[in-house]
Amino acid sequence: MPASSTSIRVTCECGTSYDLKAEFAGKLVKCPQCGRETRVPSAGLPVQVQADPVFERDLFLLRQQLLRISEKYDVGDEKGNNIIYIERPAHLLRNLGAVLAAIVAWIVVFAAFSAVANQTPPGSTAQSILVFLGIALSFVAAFAVGIPLSAKRHVTFYRDASKRDRLLEVLQDKKWQPITMTYTVRDFRGQPLAKLAKNFLFNMIRKRWYVYSPDGRLQWVAKEDSVIRSLLRRFLGPLFGLLRTNFVILRPDSEDVIGEFKRKFTILDRYVLDMSGDPQRLMDRRVAIALGVMLDTGERR
């Protein structure tokens, strides 16, 4: 039977050909003959033009440079050619200074309360209250001093390691957010493209990242590839790389996977961002690559 104008012809590696509706474009389907999975082609569906030719692709290969104080990545195309250079400065000296200042503040406040507590009768209620207040307020003082002195860790995307041509940046919105951490993705002109967010409480069970549009609409969700594997990782850790933390990217109202972020089984930190499940490129590839980097550096994998 000839294929209709709304169907897509799929040919498996085993030689079997069959027709599917256009709604299956970009998805993985199993061959009815051999069961092998095949990605359904886009069949001429309109493709969103990206802001820069460097983002006109579905596959990005990320390699983290090792033995660096700051986090640095080289991003390559499907052939391994470097197309983007990424840097997230550690601000080591400033953040060490902030930690030292916080420790000094803790010691000063606790020593002051301890001195007052020593003037009260030993074992009295007043002494216990002063010691408790000293411990509590010393931590408050440490945070109050250390956080303002520390530096935000922004991520900048360049065309190459010369850093002359900036493509993109991910800004850490606040230095300390106890429950939900947020980041703003901006283009090279400073225009916001998206907001990335993760909730530390939800991450205890299954890590999730949310992608919001500049007007606050939830557009995409990235989560660990499996609930069972995520629970095993909590108890067993990476298990020598056998339980690597991989993510899938979905629409918030669907379980259809449009992208995958996987760590390759190598000694070095190498990752693959595969967006072939989104053949129309509805997810801005700038936001996709920004999310991919945060799925690594933001999770300290």
mmCIF file of C-alpha atoms in Angstrom:
data_model
loop_
_atom_site.group_PDB
_atom_site.id
_atom_site.type_symbol
_atom_site.label_atom_id
_atom_site.label_comp_id
_atom_site.label_asym_id
_atom_site.label_seq_id
_atom_site.Cartn_x
_atom_site.Cartn_y
_atom_site.Cartn_z
ATOM 1 C CA MET A 1 0.000 0.000 0.000
ATOM 2 C CA PRO A 2 1.460 3.422 -0.894
ATOM 3 C CA ALA A 3 2.305 5.724 1.989
ATOM 4 C CA SER A 4 -0.107 8.607 2.587
ATOM 5 C CA SER A 5 1.013 12.236 2.640
ATOM 6 C CA THR A 6 0.836 12.213 6.433
ATOM 7 C CA SER A 7 2.842 9.020 6.942
ATOM 8 C CA ILE A 8 6.572 8.387 7.160
ATOM 9 C CA ARG A 9 8.403 5.484 5.571
ATOM 10 C CA VAL A 10 10.800 3.789 8.023
ATOM 11 C CA THR A 11 13.398 1.260 6.903
ATOM 12 C CA CYS A 12 15.104 -0.893 9.522
ATOM 13 C CA GLU A 13 18.671 -2.220 9.275
ATOM 14 C CA CYS A 14 17.190 -5.677 8.754
ATOM 15 C CA GLY A 15 15.608 -4.440 5.515
ATOM 16 C CA THR A 16 12.001 -4.258 6.739
ATOM 17 C CA SER A 17 10.086 -1.140 5.625
ATOM 18 C CA TYR A 18 6.882 0.111 7.197
ATOM 19 C CA ASP A 19 4.809 3.318 7.434
ATOM 20 C CA LEU A 20 4.084 5.367 10.553
ATOM 21 C CA LYS A 21 2.039 8.469 11.233
ATOM 22 C CA ALA A 22 3.882 11.828 11.146
ATOM 23 C CA GLU A 23 3.414 12.199 14.907
ATOM 24 C CA PHE A 24 6.140 9.560 15.382
ATOM 25 C CA ALA A 25 8.771 11.777 13.706
ATOM 26 C CA GLY A 26 12.008 11.850 15.676
ATOM 27 C CA LYS A 27 10.972 9.062 18.074
ATOM 28 C CA LEU A 28 12.498 5.636 18.621
ATOM 29 C CA VAL A 29 10.294 2.764 17.449
ATOM 30 C CA LYS A 30 10.812 -0.982 17.363
ATOM 31 C CA CYS A 31 10.867 -2.849 14.098
ATOM 32 C CA PRO A 32 7.867 -5.242 13.884
ATOM 33 C CA GLN A 33 10.118 -7.836 12.240
ATOM 34 C CA CYS A 34 13.329 -7.938 14.315
ATOM 35 C CA GLY A 35 12.557 -5.650 17.288
ATOM 36 C CA ARG A 36 15.558 -3.384 16.647
ATOM 37 C CA GLU A 37 15.006 0.281 17.621
ATOM 38 C CA THR A 38 15.095 2.849 14.807
ATOM 39 C CA ARG A 39 14.817 6.630 14.931
ATOM 40 C CA VAL A 40 11.904 7.824 12.761
ATOM 41 C CA PRO A 41 13.062 10.538 10.306
ATOM 42 C CA SER A 42 11.612 14.037 10.401
ATOM 43 C CA ALA A 43 9.947 13.649 6.976
ATOM 44 C CA GLY A 44 10.304 17.255 5.942
ATOM 45 C CA LEU A 45 8.782 18.795 9.068
ATOM 46 C CA PRO A 46 9.680 22.480 9.497
ATOM 47 C CA VAL A 47 12.926 22.932 11.415
ATOM 48 C CA GLN A 48 13.533 25.934 13.663
ATOM 49 C CA VAL A 49 16.513 27.973 12.471
ATOM 50 C CA GLN A 50 19.074 28.452 15.248
ATOM 51 C CA ALA A 51 20.601 31.793 16.196
ATOM 52 C CA ASP A 52 24.117 30.783 15.113
ATOM 53 C CA PRO A 53 25.320 28.093 12.669
ATOM 54 C CA VAL A 54 27.388 26.501 15.433
ATOM 55 C CA PHE A 55 24.109 25.411 17.067
ATOM 56 C CA GLU A 56 22.600 24.008 13.854
ATOM 57 C CA ARG A 57 23.024 20.380 14.916
ATOM 58 C CA ASP A 58 21.505 17.674 17.094
ATOM 59 C CA LEU A 59 24.656 16.096 18.529
ATOM 60 C CA PHE A 60 27.180 17.785 20.818
ATOM 61 C CA LEU A 61 30.221 16.041 22.299
ATOM 62 C CA LEU A 62 31.444 17.534 25.594
ATOM 63 C CA ARG A 63 34.887 16.926 27.041
ATOM 64 C CA GLN A 64 35.909 18.413 30.380
ATOM 65 C CA GLN A 65 39.517 19.536 30.633
ATOM 66 C CA LEU A 66 41.145 17.869 33.618
ATOM 67 C CA LEU A 67 43.706 19.231 36.095
ATOM 68 C CA ARG A 68 42.135 22.689 35.943
ATOM 69 C CA ILE A 69 41.150 24.819 38.924
ATOM 70 C CA SER A 70 38.324 26.370 36.914
ATOM 71 C CA GLU A 71 35.917 24.070 35.086
ATOM 72 C CA LYS A 72 36.557 24.124 31.340
ATOM 73 C CA TYR A 73 34.938 22.199 28.513
ATOM 74 C CA ASP A 74 35.572 21.666 24.827
ATOM 75 C CA VAL A 75 32.434 21.000 22.790
ATOM 76 C CA GLY A 76 32.752 19.151 19.508
ATOM 77 C CA ASP A 77 30.479 18.259 16.636
ATOM 78 C CA GLU A 78 29.625 14.688 15.636
ATOM 79 C CA LYS A 79 33.062 14.377 13.988
ATOM 80 C CA GLY A 80 34.897 15.579 17.089
ATOM 81 C CA ASN A 81 35.854 19.015 15.727
ATOM 82 C CA ASN A 82 35.873 21.669 18.463
ATOM 83 C CA ILE A 83 33.094 24.218 17.941
ATOM 84 C CA ILE A 84 32.576 25.776 21.409
ATOM 85 C CA TYR A 85 34.799 26.521 24.398
ATOM 86 C CA ILE A 86 33.190 26.767 27.868
ATOM 87 C CA GLU A 87 34.605 28.135 31.093
ATOM 88 C CA ARG A 88 33.286 28.340 34.654
ATOM 89 C CA PRO A 89 35.844 30.199 36.807
ATOM 90 C CA ALA A 90 36.387 28.857 40.316
ATOM 91 C CA HIS A 91 37.409 32.257 41.829
ATOM 92 C CA LEU A 92 39.596 30.177 44.147
ATOM 93 C CA LEU A 93 41.359 32.958 46.072
ATOM 94 C CA ARG A 94 38.225 35.010 46.620
ATOM 95 C CA ASN A 95 36.160 32.025 47.767
ATOM 96 C CA LEU A 96 38.970 30.808 50.050
ATOM 97 C CA GLY A 97 39.084 34.283 51.550
ATOM 98 C CA ALA A 98 35.317 34.151 52.081
ATOM 99 C CA VAL A 99 35.637 30.793 53.863
ATOM 100 C CA LEU A 100 38.409 32.107 56.120
ATOM 101 C CA ALA A 101 36.388 35.228 56.944
ATOM 102 C CA ALA A 102 33.384 33.041 57.778
ATOM 103 C CA ILE A 103 35.519 30.904 60.121
ATOM 104 C CA VAL A 104 36.858 34.002 61.867
ATOM 105 C CA ALA A 105 33.311 35.360 62.293
ATOM 106 C CA TRP A 106 32.199 32.023 63.753
ATOM 107 C CA ILE A 107 35.099 31.976 66.236
ATOM 108 C CA VAL A 108 34.613 35.599 67.318
ATOM 109 C CA VAL A 109 30.876 35.253 67.980
ATOM 110 C CA PHE A 110 31.182 31.894 69.727
ATOM 111 C CA ALA A 111 34.125 33.140 71.846
ATOM 112 C CA ALA A 112 32.126 36.225 72.886
ATOM 113 C CA PHE A 113 29.152 34.165 74.055
ATOM 114 C CA SER A 114 31.429 31.636 75.733
ATOM 115 C CA ALA A 115 33.131 34.427 77.678
ATOM 116 C CA VAL A 116 29.764 35.693 78.907
ATOM 117 C CA ALA A 117 28.588 32.150 79.701
ATOM 118 C CA ASN A 118 31.688 31.591 81.861
ATOM 119 C CA GLN A 119 30.574 34.465 84.070
ATOM 120 C CA THR A 120 27.376 32.630 84.984
ATOM 121 C CA PRO A 121 27.056 29.786 87.543
ATOM 122 C CA PRO A 122 28.238 26.473 86.069
ATOM 123 C CA GLY A 123 25.381 24.234 84.950
ATOM 124 C CA SER A 124 22.800 26.989 85.284
ATOM 125 C CA THR A 125 19.977 27.579 82.827
ATOM 126 C CA ALA A 126 21.475 30.922 81.844
ATOM 127 C CA GLN A 127 24.774 29.290 80.927
ATOM 128 C CA SER A 128 23.027 26.657 78.800
ATOM 129 C CA ILE A 129 21.019 29.344 76.981
ATOM 130 C CA LEU A 130 24.135 31.411 76.292
ATOM 131 C CA VAL A 131 26.026 28.401 74.949
ATOM 132 C CA PHE A 132 23.090 27.494 72.685
ATOM 133 C CA LEU A 133 22.798 31.079 71.431
ATOM 134 C CA GLY A 134 26.540 31.213 70.882
ATOM 135 C CA ILE A 135 26.467 28.124 68.667
ATOM 136 C CA ALA A 136 23.408 29.259 66.697
ATOM 137 C CA LEU A 137 24.467 32.872 66.197
ATOM 138 C CA SER A 138 28.041 31.906 65.302
ATOM 139 C CA PHE A 139 26.691 29.972 62.305
ATOM 140 C CA VAL A 140 24.456 32.909 61.372
ATOM 141 C CA ALA A 141 27.480 35.221 61.520
ATOM 142 C CA ALA A 142 29.542 32.837 59.395
ATOM 143 C CA PHE A 143 26.886 32.808 56.673
ATOM 144 C CA ALA A 144 26.335 36.558 56.929
ATOM 145 C CA VAL A 145 30.045 37.220 56.378
ATOM 146 C CA GLY A 146 31.026 34.398 54.028
ATOM 147 C CA ILE A 147 28.234 34.521 51.461
ATOM 148 C CA PRO A 148 28.519 38.240 50.528
ATOM 149 C CA LEU A 149 32.302 37.860 50.168
ATOM 150 C CA SER A 150 32.101 34.783 47.928
ATOM 151 C CA ALA A 151 31.808 35.012 44.138
ATOM 152 C CA LYS A 152 29.020 33.739 41.933
ATOM 153 C CA ARG A 153 30.126 31.042 39.513
ATOM 154 C CA HIS A 154 28.830 32.003 36.090
ATOM 155 C CA VAL A 155 29.391 29.901 32.941
ATOM 156 C CA THR A 156 30.497 31.526 29.674
ATOM 157 C CA PHE A 157 30.400 29.956 26.204
ATOM 158 C CA TYR A 158 32.903 31.133 23.580
ATOM 159 C CA ARG A 159 33.457 30.241 19.952
ATOM 160 C CA ASP A 160 36.997 29.080 20.764
ATOM 161 C CA ALA A 161 39.639 29.188 23.498
ATOM 162 C CA SER A 162 40.764 32.697 22.503
ATOM 163 C CA LYS A 163 37.577 33.934 24.248
ATOM 164 C CA ARG A 164 37.221 36.831 21.793
ATOM 165 C CA ASP A 165 33.752 35.838 20.589
ATOM 166 C CA ARG A 166 31.210 35.225 23.348
ATOM 167 C CA LEU A 167 28.211 33.113 22.355
ATOM 168 C CA LEU A 168 26.266 32.525 25.519
ATOM 169 C CA GLU A 169 26.344 32.713 29.313
ATOM 170 C CA VAL A 170 24.640 31.057 32.266
ATOM 171 C CA LEU A 171 24.370 33.317 35.309
ATOM 172 C CA GLN A 172 23.997 32.041 38.855
ATOM 173 C CA ASP A 173 21.054 34.116 40.115
ATOM 174 C CA LYS A 174 21.928 34.052 43.823
ATOM 175 C CA LYS A 175 24.955 32.937 45.802
ATOM 176 C CA TRP A 176 22.943 30.858 48.240
ATOM 177 C CA GLN A 177 19.513 29.343 47.634
ATOM 178 C CA PRO A 178 18.673 26.682 50.230
ATOM 179 C CA ILE A 179 15.896 24.822 48.350
ATOM 180 C CA THR A 180 15.684 25.854 44.690
ATOM 181 C CA MET A 181 18.788 26.967 42.784
ATOM 182 C CA THR A 182 18.167 29.016 39.633
ATOM 183 C CA TYR A 183 20.309 30.154 36.712
ATOM 184 C CA THR A 184 19.569 32.550 33.846
ATOM 185 C CA VAL A 185 20.649 31.697 30.300
ATOM 186 C CA ARG A 186 21.458 34.800 28.214
ATOM 187 C CA ASP A 187 22.660 35.314 24.662
ATOM 188 C CA PHE A 188 25.776 37.336 23.768
ATOM 189 C CA ARG A 189 23.694 40.534 23.800
ATOM 190 C CA GLY A 190 22.519 39.884 27.355
ATOM 191 C CA GLN A 191 18.972 38.972 26.331
ATOM 192 C CA PRO A 192 17.432 36.222 28.526
ATOM 193 C CA LEU A 193 16.720 32.945 26.743
ATOM 194 C CA ALA A 194 15.603 30.726 29.612
ATOM 195 C CA LYS A 195 15.799 30.081 33.331
ATOM 196 C CA LEU A 196 17.149 26.795 34.674
ATOM 197 C CA ALA A 197 16.069 25.546 38.092
ATOM 198 C CA LYS A 198 16.610 22.534 40.321
ATOM 199 C CA ASN A 199 15.019 21.640 43.650
ATOM 200 C CA PHE A 200 17.369 20.069 46.174
ATOM 201 C CA LEU A 201 14.529 18.264 47.984
ATOM 202 C CA PHE A 202 13.253 16.568 44.813
ATOM 203 C CA ASN A 203 16.829 15.615 43.918
ATOM 204 C CA MET A 204 17.004 13.314 46.938
ATOM 205 C CA ILE A 205 14.902 10.758 45.015
ATOM 206 C CA ARG A 206 15.421 11.555 41.335
ATOM 207 C CA LYS A 207 17.407 14.496 40.064
ATOM 208 C CA ARG A 208 15.392 16.964 37.979
ATOM 209 C CA TRP A 209 16.122 20.226 36.237
ATOM 210 C CA TYR A 210 13.420 22.552 34.901
ATOM 211 C CA VAL A 211 13.692 24.886 31.922
ATOM 212 C CA TYR A 212 11.434 27.953 31.955
ATOM 213 C CA SER A 213 10.902 30.516 29.224
ATOM 214 C CA PRO A 214 11.738 34.174 30.026
ATOM 215 C CA ASP A 215 8.027 34.777 30.781
ATOM 216 C CA GLY A 216 7.979 31.958 33.357
ATOM 217 C CA ARG A 217 6.358 29.113 31.371
ATOM 218 C CA LEU A 218 7.711 25.618 32.023
ATOM 219 C CA GLN A 219 9.012 24.351 28.684
ATOM 220 C CA TRP A 220 11.246 21.341 29.301
ATOM 221 C CA VAL A 221 12.218 18.938 32.073
ATOM 222 C CA ALA A 222 15.486 17.005 32.431
ATOM 223 C CA LYS A 223 15.527 14.072 34.844
ATOM 224 C CA GLU A 224 17.569 11.015 35.648
ATOM 225 C CA ASP A 225 16.985 8.278 33.115
ATOM 226 C CA SER A 226 15.424 5.815 35.578
ATOM 227 C CA VAL A 227 13.864 5.917 39.043
ATOM 228 C CA ILE A 228 15.324 2.522 39.914
ATOM 229 C CA ARG A 229 18.824 3.476 38.767
ATOM 230 C CA SER A 230 18.601 6.803 40.587
ATOM 231 C CA LEU A 231 17.784 5.005 43.853
ATOM 232 C CA LEU A 232 20.636 2.547 43.281
ATOM 233 C CA ARG A 233 23.010 5.488 42.747
ATOM 234 C CA ARG A 234 21.948 6.931 46.124
ATOM 235 C CA PHE A 235 22.937 3.720 47.920
ATOM 236 C CA LEU A 236 25.762 2.373 45.756
ATOM 237 C CA GLY A 237 27.235 5.492 44.156
ATOM 238 C CA PRO A 238 28.511 5.364 40.548
ATOM 239 C CA LEU A 239 29.769 1.776 41.086
ATOM 240 C CA PHE A 240 32.960 2.272 39.056
ATOM 241 C CA GLY A 241 31.042 3.887 36.210
ATOM 242 C CA LEU A 242 28.411 1.166 35.846
ATOM 243 C CA LEU A 243 25.746 3.466 37.361
ATOM 244 C CA ARG A 244 26.668 6.664 35.557
ATOM 245 C CA THR A 245 24.168 9.484 36.077
ATOM 246 C CA ASN A 246 22.473 10.048 32.726
ATOM 247 C CA PHE A 247 19.578 12.382 32.011
ATOM 248 C CA VAL A 248 16.671 12.454 29.570
ATOM 249 C CA ILE A 249 14.991 15.654 28.381
ATOM 250 C CA LEU A 250 11.217 15.750 27.947
ATOM 251 C CA ARG A 251 8.296 18.081 27.489
ATOM 252 C CA PRO A 252 6.600 18.759 30.848
ATOM 253 C CA ASP A 253 3.320 17.197 29.655
ATOM 254 C CA SER A 254 4.755 14.132 27.949
ATOM 255 C CA GLU A 255 7.061 11.170 28.511
ATOM 256 C CA ASP A 256 8.403 11.395 24.959
ATOM 257 C CA VAL A 257 12.186 11.833 25.150
ATOM 258 C CA ILE A 258 13.450 14.677 22.948
ATOM 259 C CA GLY A 259 17.044 14.584 24.172
ATOM 260 C CA GLU A 260 19.572 12.613 26.193
ATOM 261 C CA PHE A 261 22.645 13.671 28.149
ATOM 262 C CA LYS A 262 24.925 10.709 28.785
ATOM 263 C CA ARG A 263 28.313 10.246 30.326
ATOM 264 C CA LYS A 264 30.481 7.947 28.253
ATOM 265 C CA PHE A 265 32.246 5.030 29.930
ATOM 266 C CA THR A 266 35.764 6.462 29.787
ATOM 267 C CA ILE A 267 38.479 7.456 32.247
ATOM 268 C CA LEU A 268 38.131 11.106 31.239
ATOM 269 C CA ASP A 269 34.909 13.085 31.675
ATOM 270 C CA ARG A 270 33.219 12.869 28.286
ATOM 271 C CA TYR A 271 29.549 13.448 27.597
ATOM 272 C CA VAL A 272 27.130 13.252 24.680
ATOM 273 C CA LEU A 273 24.173 15.606 24.303
ATOM 274 C CA ASP A 274 21.911 13.927 21.751
ATOM 275 C CA MET A 275 18.916 16.030 20.663
ATOM 276 C CA SER A 276 17.923 13.901 17.678
ATOM 277 C CA GLY A 277 14.570 13.230 19.370
ATOM 278 C CA ASP A 278 13.726 16.863 18.597
ATOM 279 C CA PRO A 279 14.121 16.921 14.791
ATOM 280 C CA GLN A 280 12.279 20.248 14.464
ATOM 281 C CA ARG A 281 14.707 21.777 16.976
ATOM 282 C CA LEU A 282 11.870 23.228 19.002
ATOM 283 C CA MET A 283 14.234 23.399 21.980
ATOM 284 C CA ASP A 284 16.698 26.183 21.341
ATOM 285 C CA ARG A 285 20.039 24.422 21.027
ATOM 286 C CA ARG A 286 21.703 27.229 22.993
ATOM 287 C CA VAL A 287 19.450 26.385 25.928
ATOM 288 C CA ALA A 288 20.030 22.660 25.362
ATOM 289 C CA ILE A 289 23.829 22.943 25.534
ATOM 290 C CA ALA A 290 23.567 25.282 28.556
ATOM 291 C CA LEU A 291 21.379 22.705 30.286
ATOM 292 C CA GLY A 292 23.825 19.940 29.388
ATOM 293 C CA VAL A 293 26.737 21.751 31.014
ATOM 294 C CA MET A 294 24.719 22.427 34.170
ATOM 295 C CA LEU A 295 23.699 18.765 34.341
ATOM 296 C CA ASP A 296 27.399 18.078 34.820
ATOM 297 C CA THR A 297 28.926 21.007 36.676
ATOM 298 C CA GLY A 298 25.708 21.852 38.567
ATOM 299 C CA GLU A 299 25.491 18.284 39.856
ATOM 300 C CA ARG A 300 29.237 17.958 40.584
ATOM 301 C CA ARG A 301 29.330 14.646 38.723
#
